[in-house]
Tab-separated table of C-alpha atoms in Angstrom:
chain	number	residue	atom	x	y	z
A	24	MET	CA	42.133	27.380	-17.737
A	25	LYS	CA	39.470	24.734	-18.400
A	26	LYS	CA	42.102	22.378	-19.776
A	27	VAL	CA	44.130	22.740	-16.598
A	28	VAL	CA	41.040	21.959	-14.473
A	29	PHE	CA	40.149	18.905	-16.567
A	30	LEU	CA	43.751	17.705	-16.438
A	31	GLY	CA	43.742	18.038	-12.660
A	32	ILE	CA	40.515	16.038	-12.401
A	33	ALA	CA	41.916	13.332	-14.695
A	34	ILE	CA	45.050	13.052	-12.578
A	35	LEU	CA	42.969	12.705	-9.395
A	36	LEU	CA	40.769	10.041	-10.995
A	37	CYS	CA	43.782	8.074	-12.157
A	38	ALA	CA	45.335	8.312	-8.718
A	39	SER	CA	42.094	7.126	-7.152
A	40	CYS	CA	41.850	4.188	-9.561
A	41	GLY	CA	45.473	3.347	-8.922
A	42	GLU	CA	44.900	3.351	-5.188
A	43	TYR	CA	41.827	1.128	-5.471
A	44	ASN	CA	43.566	-1.358	-7.764
A	45	ARG	CA	46.517	-1.508	-5.397
A	46	ILE	CA	44.214	-2.259	-2.466
A	47	LEU	CA	42.369	-4.921	-4.456
A	48	LYS	CA	45.645	-6.762	-5.100
A	49	SER	CA	46.827	-6.472	-1.505
A	50	THR	CA	46.964	-9.521	0.753
A	51	ASP	CA	46.742	-7.315	3.838
A	52	TYR	CA	43.103	-7.900	4.756
A	53	GLU	CA	43.049	-5.455	7.608
A	54	LEU	CA	44.255	-2.802	5.164
A	55	LYS	CA	41.494	-3.805	2.751
A	56	TYR	CA	38.973	-3.492	5.533
A	57	SER	CA	40.177	-0.028	6.496
A	58	TYR	CA	39.823	1.074	2.872
A	59	ALA	CA	36.394	-0.567	2.608
A	60	LYS	CA	35.280	1.584	5.537
A	61	LYS	CA	36.907	4.628	3.949
A	62	TYR	CA	35.067	4.079	0.659
A	63	PHE	CA	31.839	3.416	2.534
A	64	ASN	CA	32.132	6.745	4.368
A	65	GLN	CA	32.805	8.414	1.009
A	66	LYS	CA	29.616	6.770	-0.338
A	67	LYS	CA	31.633	4.791	-2.873
A	68	TYR	CA	29.471	1.795	-2.160
A	69	THR	CA	30.485	-0.375	-5.107
A	70	LYS	CA	34.136	-0.220	-4.090
A	71	SER	CA	33.370	-0.841	-0.434
A	72	ALA	CA	31.139	-3.828	-1.282
A	73	THR	CA	33.781	-5.383	-3.511
A	74	LEU	CA	36.390	-5.216	-0.753
A	75	LEU	CA	33.979	-6.336	1.941
A	76	GLU	CA	32.828	-9.364	-0.059
A	77	GLU	CA	36.400	-10.613	0.099
A	78	VAL	CA	37.124	-9.935	3.751
A	79	VAL	CA	33.798	-10.878	5.362
A	80	THR	CA	34.408	-14.609	4.984
A	81	LEU	CA	37.966	-14.297	6.240
A	82	PHE	CA	36.864	-12.279	9.273
A	83	ARG	CA	34.466	-14.905	10.622
A	84	GLY	CA	35.187	-15.516	14.264
A	85	THR	CA	37.250	-12.333	14.594
A	86	SER	CA	36.528	-8.978	16.197
A	87	TYR	CA	35.824	-7.569	12.713
A	88	ALA	CA	33.194	-10.122	11.739
A	89	GLU	CA	30.048	-8.408	12.985
A	90	GLU	CA	30.770	-4.891	11.770
A	91	SER	CA	32.106	-6.029	8.376
A	92	LEU	CA	28.945	-8.049	7.643
A	93	TYR	CA	26.703	-5.132	8.572
A	94	LEU	CA	28.751	-2.734	6.433
A	95	LEU	CA	28.499	-5.143	3.506
A	96	ALA	CA	24.705	-5.110	3.800
A	97	GLN	CA	24.706	-1.307	4.000
A	98	SER	CA	27.030	-1.081	0.985
A	99	TYR	CA	24.488	-2.932	-1.162
A	100	TYR	CA	21.721	-0.836	0.351
A	101	GLY	CA	23.658	2.275	-0.670
A	102	GLN	CA	23.829	0.923	-4.233
A	103	LYS	CA	20.035	0.413	-4.136
A	104	ASP	CA	20.504	-3.314	-4.592
A	105	TYR	CA	17.866	-3.858	-1.962
A	106	GLN	CA	17.361	-7.592	-2.466
A	107	THR	CA	21.047	-8.378	-1.917
A	108	ALA	CA	21.134	-5.949	0.990
A	109	ALA	CA	18.114	-7.654	2.578
A	110	ASN	CA	19.805	-11.041	2.253
A	111	TYR	CA	22.904	-9.761	4.064
A	112	PHE	CA	20.866	-7.929	6.703
A	113	GLU	CA	19.011	-11.189	7.357
A	114	THR	CA	22.298	-13.091	7.555
A	115	TYR	CA	23.515	-10.500	10.036
A	116	TYR	CA	20.583	-10.605	12.435
A	117	ASN	CA	20.417	-14.403	12.301
A	118	SER	CA	24.152	-14.577	13.052
A	119	TYR	CA	24.038	-11.876	15.722
A	120	PRO	CA	20.521	-11.892	17.239
A	121	LYS	CA	21.726	-9.581	20.023
A	122	GLY	CA	24.332	-7.753	17.979
A	123	GLU	CA	25.140	-4.074	17.981
A	124	TYR	CA	23.318	-3.501	14.679
A	125	THR	CA	20.537	-6.099	14.954
A	126	GLU	CA	17.670	-3.630	15.248
A	127	LEU	CA	18.941	-1.604	12.307
A	128	ALA	CA	19.474	-4.750	10.240
A	129	ARG	CA	15.898	-5.899	10.851
A	130	PHE	CA	14.514	-2.474	9.981
A	131	TYR	CA	16.560	-1.907	6.831
A	132	SER	CA	15.886	-5.403	5.592
A	133	GLY	CA	12.171	-4.578	5.467
A	134	TYR	CA	12.612	-0.961	4.456
A	135	GLY	CA	14.850	-1.838	1.514
A	136	LEU	CA	12.356	-4.405	0.239
A	137	TYR	CA	9.633	-1.770	0.625
A	138	LEU	CA	11.656	0.586	-1.596
A	139	ASP	CA	12.043	-2.286	-4.080
A	140	SER	CA	8.335	-3.111	-4.088
A	141	ALA	CA	6.915	-3.144	-7.611
A	142	ASP	CA	4.002	-1.269	-9.149
A	143	PRO	CA	0.677	-2.828	-8.069
A	144	ARG	CA	0.112	-4.110	-11.608
A	145	LEU	CA	3.248	-6.262	-11.341
A	146	ASP	CA	4.258	-9.220	-9.183
A	147	GLN	CA	4.141	-8.341	-5.492
A	148	GLY	CA	6.697	-10.844	-4.204
A	149	GLN	CA	8.876	-8.081	-2.767
A	150	THR	CA	5.864	-6.476	-1.122
A	151	TYR	CA	5.021	-9.677	0.756
A	152	LYS	CA	8.663	-10.068	1.810
A	153	ALA	CA	8.783	-6.461	3.011
A	154	ILE	CA	5.611	-6.970	5.049
A	155	ALA	CA	7.036	-10.128	6.639
A	156	GLN	CA	10.290	-8.377	7.586
A	157	LEU	CA	8.594	-5.280	8.976
A	158	GLU	CA	6.075	-7.336	10.962
A	159	LEU	CA	9.006	-9.155	12.536
A	160	TYR	CA	10.645	-5.825	13.291
A	161	MET	CA	7.461	-4.609	15.001
A	162	GLU	CA	7.298	-7.842	16.979
A	163	TYR	CA	10.870	-7.476	18.241
A	164	TYR	CA	10.949	-3.691	18.682
A	165	PRO	CA	7.408	-2.401	19.333
A	166	GLN	CA	8.733	0.575	21.329
A	167	SER	CA	11.499	1.530	18.912
A	168	GLU	CA	11.786	5.067	17.570
A	169	ARG	CA	11.313	3.507	14.117
A	170	ALA	CA	8.193	1.546	15.098
A	171	LYS	CA	5.814	4.285	13.953
A	172	GLN	CA	7.526	4.530	10.560
A	173	ALA	CA	7.461	0.748	10.194
A	174	GLN	CA	3.732	0.686	11.012
A	175	GLU	CA	3.008	3.412	8.457
A	176	ILE	CA	4.924	1.492	5.805
A	177	LEU	CA	2.970	-1.668	6.636
A	178	PHE	CA	-0.305	0.207	6.107
A	179	GLU	CA	1.003	1.539	2.796
A	180	LEU	CA	2.039	-1.917	1.607
A	181	GLN	CA	-1.320	-3.395	2.607
A	182	GLU	CA	-3.041	-0.694	0.577
A	183	LYS	CA	-0.855	-1.552	-2.398
A	184	LEU	CA	-1.985	-5.179	-2.181
A	185	ALA	CA	-5.589	-4.045	-1.810
A	186	TYR	CA	-5.241	-1.872	-4.900
A	187	LYS	CA	-3.855	-4.821	-6.850
A	188	GLU	CA	-6.985	-6.773	-5.880
A	189	LEU	CA	-9.128	-3.815	-6.922
A	190	ILE	CA	-7.490	-3.877	-10.360
A	191	SER	CA	-8.307	-7.592	-10.648
A	192	THR	CA	-11.879	-7.045	-9.467
A	193	GLN	CA	-12.398	-4.278	-12.009
A	194	LEU	CA	-10.875	-6.427	-14.744
A	195	TYR	CA	-13.294	-9.280	-14.059
A	196	TYR	CA	-16.189	-6.836	-14.160
A	197	ASN	CA	-14.978	-5.336	-17.448
A	198	LEU	CA	-14.615	-8.804	-19.006
A	199	GLY	CA	-18.292	-9.471	-18.269
A	200	THR	CA	-19.431	-12.605	-20.065
A	201	TYR	CA	-16.355	-12.848	-22.272
A	202	MET	CA	-15.298	-16.518	-22.368
A	203	GLY	CA	-17.492	-17.320	-19.391
A	204	ASN	CA	-19.246	-15.454	-16.607
A	205	ASN	CA	-16.618	-13.175	-15.088
A	206	TYR	CA	-19.153	-11.391	-12.893
A	207	ARG	CA	-18.972	-14.298	-10.431
A	208	ALA	CA	-15.188	-13.952	-10.290
A	209	CYS	CA	-15.636	-10.223	-9.714
A	210	VAL	CA	-17.870	-10.864	-6.685
A	211	ILE	CA	-15.564	-13.548	-5.245
A	212	THR	CA	-12.459	-11.376	-5.672
A	213	ALA	CA	-14.189	-8.411	-4.056
A	214	ASP	CA	-15.399	-10.543	-1.126
A	215	ASN	CA	-11.909	-11.950	-0.526
A	216	ALA	CA	-10.356	-8.482	-0.660
A	217	LEU	CA	-12.893	-7.148	1.837
A	218	LYS	CA	-11.955	-9.972	4.216
A	219	ASP	CA	-8.206	-9.554	3.718
A	220	TYR	CA	-8.189	-5.729	3.821
A	221	PRO	CA	-11.240	-4.742	5.887
A	222	TYR	CA	-9.977	-1.214	6.623
A	223	SER	CA	-8.726	-0.378	3.157
A	224	LYS	CA	-9.476	3.012	1.650
A	225	TYR	CA	-10.739	1.069	-1.382
A	226	ARG	CA	-13.495	-0.666	0.595
A	227	GLU	CA	-16.268	1.447	-0.931
A	228	GLU	CA	-15.014	0.647	-4.441
A	229	PHE	CA	-15.021	-3.095	-3.754
A	230	ILE	CA	-18.621	-2.935	-2.524
A	231	LEU	CA	-19.640	-0.872	-5.555
A	232	LEU	CA	-18.164	-3.465	-7.911
A	233	LYS	CA	-19.967	-6.223	-6.021
A	234	ILE	CA	-23.295	-4.458	-6.496
A	235	LYS	CA	-22.646	-3.807	-10.180
A	236	ALA	CA	-21.543	-7.408	-10.765
A	237	LYS	CA	-24.566	-8.827	-8.926
A	238	TYR	CA	-26.838	-6.572	-10.958
A	239	GLU	CA	-25.276	-7.875	-14.173
A	240	LEU	CA	-25.591	-11.444	-12.901
A	241	ALA	CA	-29.304	-10.853	-12.435
A	242	LEU	CA	-29.638	-9.555	-15.995
A	243	VAL	CA	-28.126	-12.734	-17.459
A	244	SER	CA	-29.713	-15.093	-14.930
A	245	VAL	CA	-31.932	-18.045	-15.744
A	246	GLU	CA	-35.503	-17.759	-14.521
A	247	ASP	CA	-35.231	-20.001	-11.449
A	248	ARG	CA	-32.342	-17.915	-10.062
A	249	LEU	CA	-33.652	-14.523	-11.028
A	250	GLN	CA	-35.525	-13.648	-7.832
A	251	GLY	CA	-32.598	-14.630	-5.608
A	252	ARG	CA	-30.234	-12.471	-7.612
A	253	TYR	CA	-32.560	-9.491	-7.542
A	254	ARG	CA	-32.624	-9.855	-3.771
A	255	ASP	CA	-28.827	-9.999	-3.721
A	256	VAL	CA	-28.750	-6.614	-5.433
A	257	VAL	CA	-31.216	-5.154	-2.936
A	258	ASP	CA	-29.301	-6.589	0.034
A	259	GLU	CA	-25.994	-5.215	-1.247
A	260	TYR	CA	-27.600	-1.807	-1.717
A	261	TYR	CA	-28.717	-1.717	1.917
A	262	ASN	CA	-25.288	-2.886	3.060
A	263	TYR	CA	-23.721	-0.046	1.118
A	264	VAL	CA	-25.992	2.738	2.361
A	265	ASN	CA	-25.704	1.512	5.954
A	266	GLU	CA	-21.915	1.599	5.788
A	267	PHE	CA	-21.644	4.703	3.608
A	268	PRO	CA	-24.707	6.869	4.260
A	269	GLU	CA	-22.981	9.724	2.429
A	270	GLY	CA	-21.384	7.427	-0.127
A	271	LYS	CA	-20.162	8.926	-3.376
A	272	HIS	CA	-21.814	6.138	-5.408
A	273	THR	CA	-25.253	6.273	-3.768
A	274	ARG	CA	-27.004	7.831	-6.758
A	275	GLN	CA	-25.488	5.308	-9.147
A	276	ILE	CA	-26.393	2.217	-7.153
A	277	LYS	CA	-29.888	3.520	-6.414
A	278	LYS	CA	-30.655	2.819	-10.077
A	279	TYR	CA	-29.630	-0.809	-9.615
A	280	PHE	CA	-31.701	-1.029	-6.449
A	281	ASP	CA	-34.811	0.456	-8.065
A	282	TYR	CA	-34.587	-1.875	-11.046
A	283	ALA	CA	-34.128	-4.997	-8.892
A	284	ASN	CA	-36.630	-4.007	-6.209
A	285	LYS	CA	-39.440	-3.510	-8.744
A	286	ARG	CA	-38.900	-6.997	-10.093
A	287	ILE	CA	-38.876	-8.892	-6.838
A	288	SER	CA	-41.948	-11.019	-6.415
A	289	ARG	CA	-43.445	-10.425	-2.953
A	290	ASN	CA	-44.511	-14.066	-2.905
A	291	TYR	CA	-40.934	-15.246	-3.345
């Protein structure tokens, strides 16, 4: 019985391959387009994309041009080739700024790049592209039913960039005085991140690293800078407790504050 089932499946697969190969060789482009749509609806995105790549150019200026280009973009999206899909979505909405699928093309261009966005430890080129596309979508369609989702994704992508900066800030702190004074780089990176992502959920961590780095800078400071750096630690402590009165790091940074505060000359 199993052999009969497998044989039946093999016959169907062969028939399907035979059909596809026949369509590929056809010079009837309207027929190819009808099969491209058929394969797309069957979620056979590789087959639909292959056929659409051929007919899209030929359909320019015809009644099929707009839909075929959009379906080509969606075929690559269905294959999870989000970069290629984004390129075709962008081509679509630039070619048809008031087209039937323009809103969807703008949304999926950004959404696909969001899905393709790399781990925060890796290059964030796709993340920046996704943000740019979704910001444009929000600009064009602020009242869209997808606007809320787009806004949520933008917040998520901003947090990913903030986390990448947090990793860098922590790395500079961990490097300490290895091959130079990395504590300064830690403070600068934290300051820039706080400016770029002022509402990030990692804000408290950036401020903590600033305090720790400034404390370490004081410990390795030359005498004529020592008092100023102790005061930096004290100032950062007050900034922290004012912003986070119930902060989870209060006990830890109180030690830095006490150490620095005891060593500040009142005549400074």
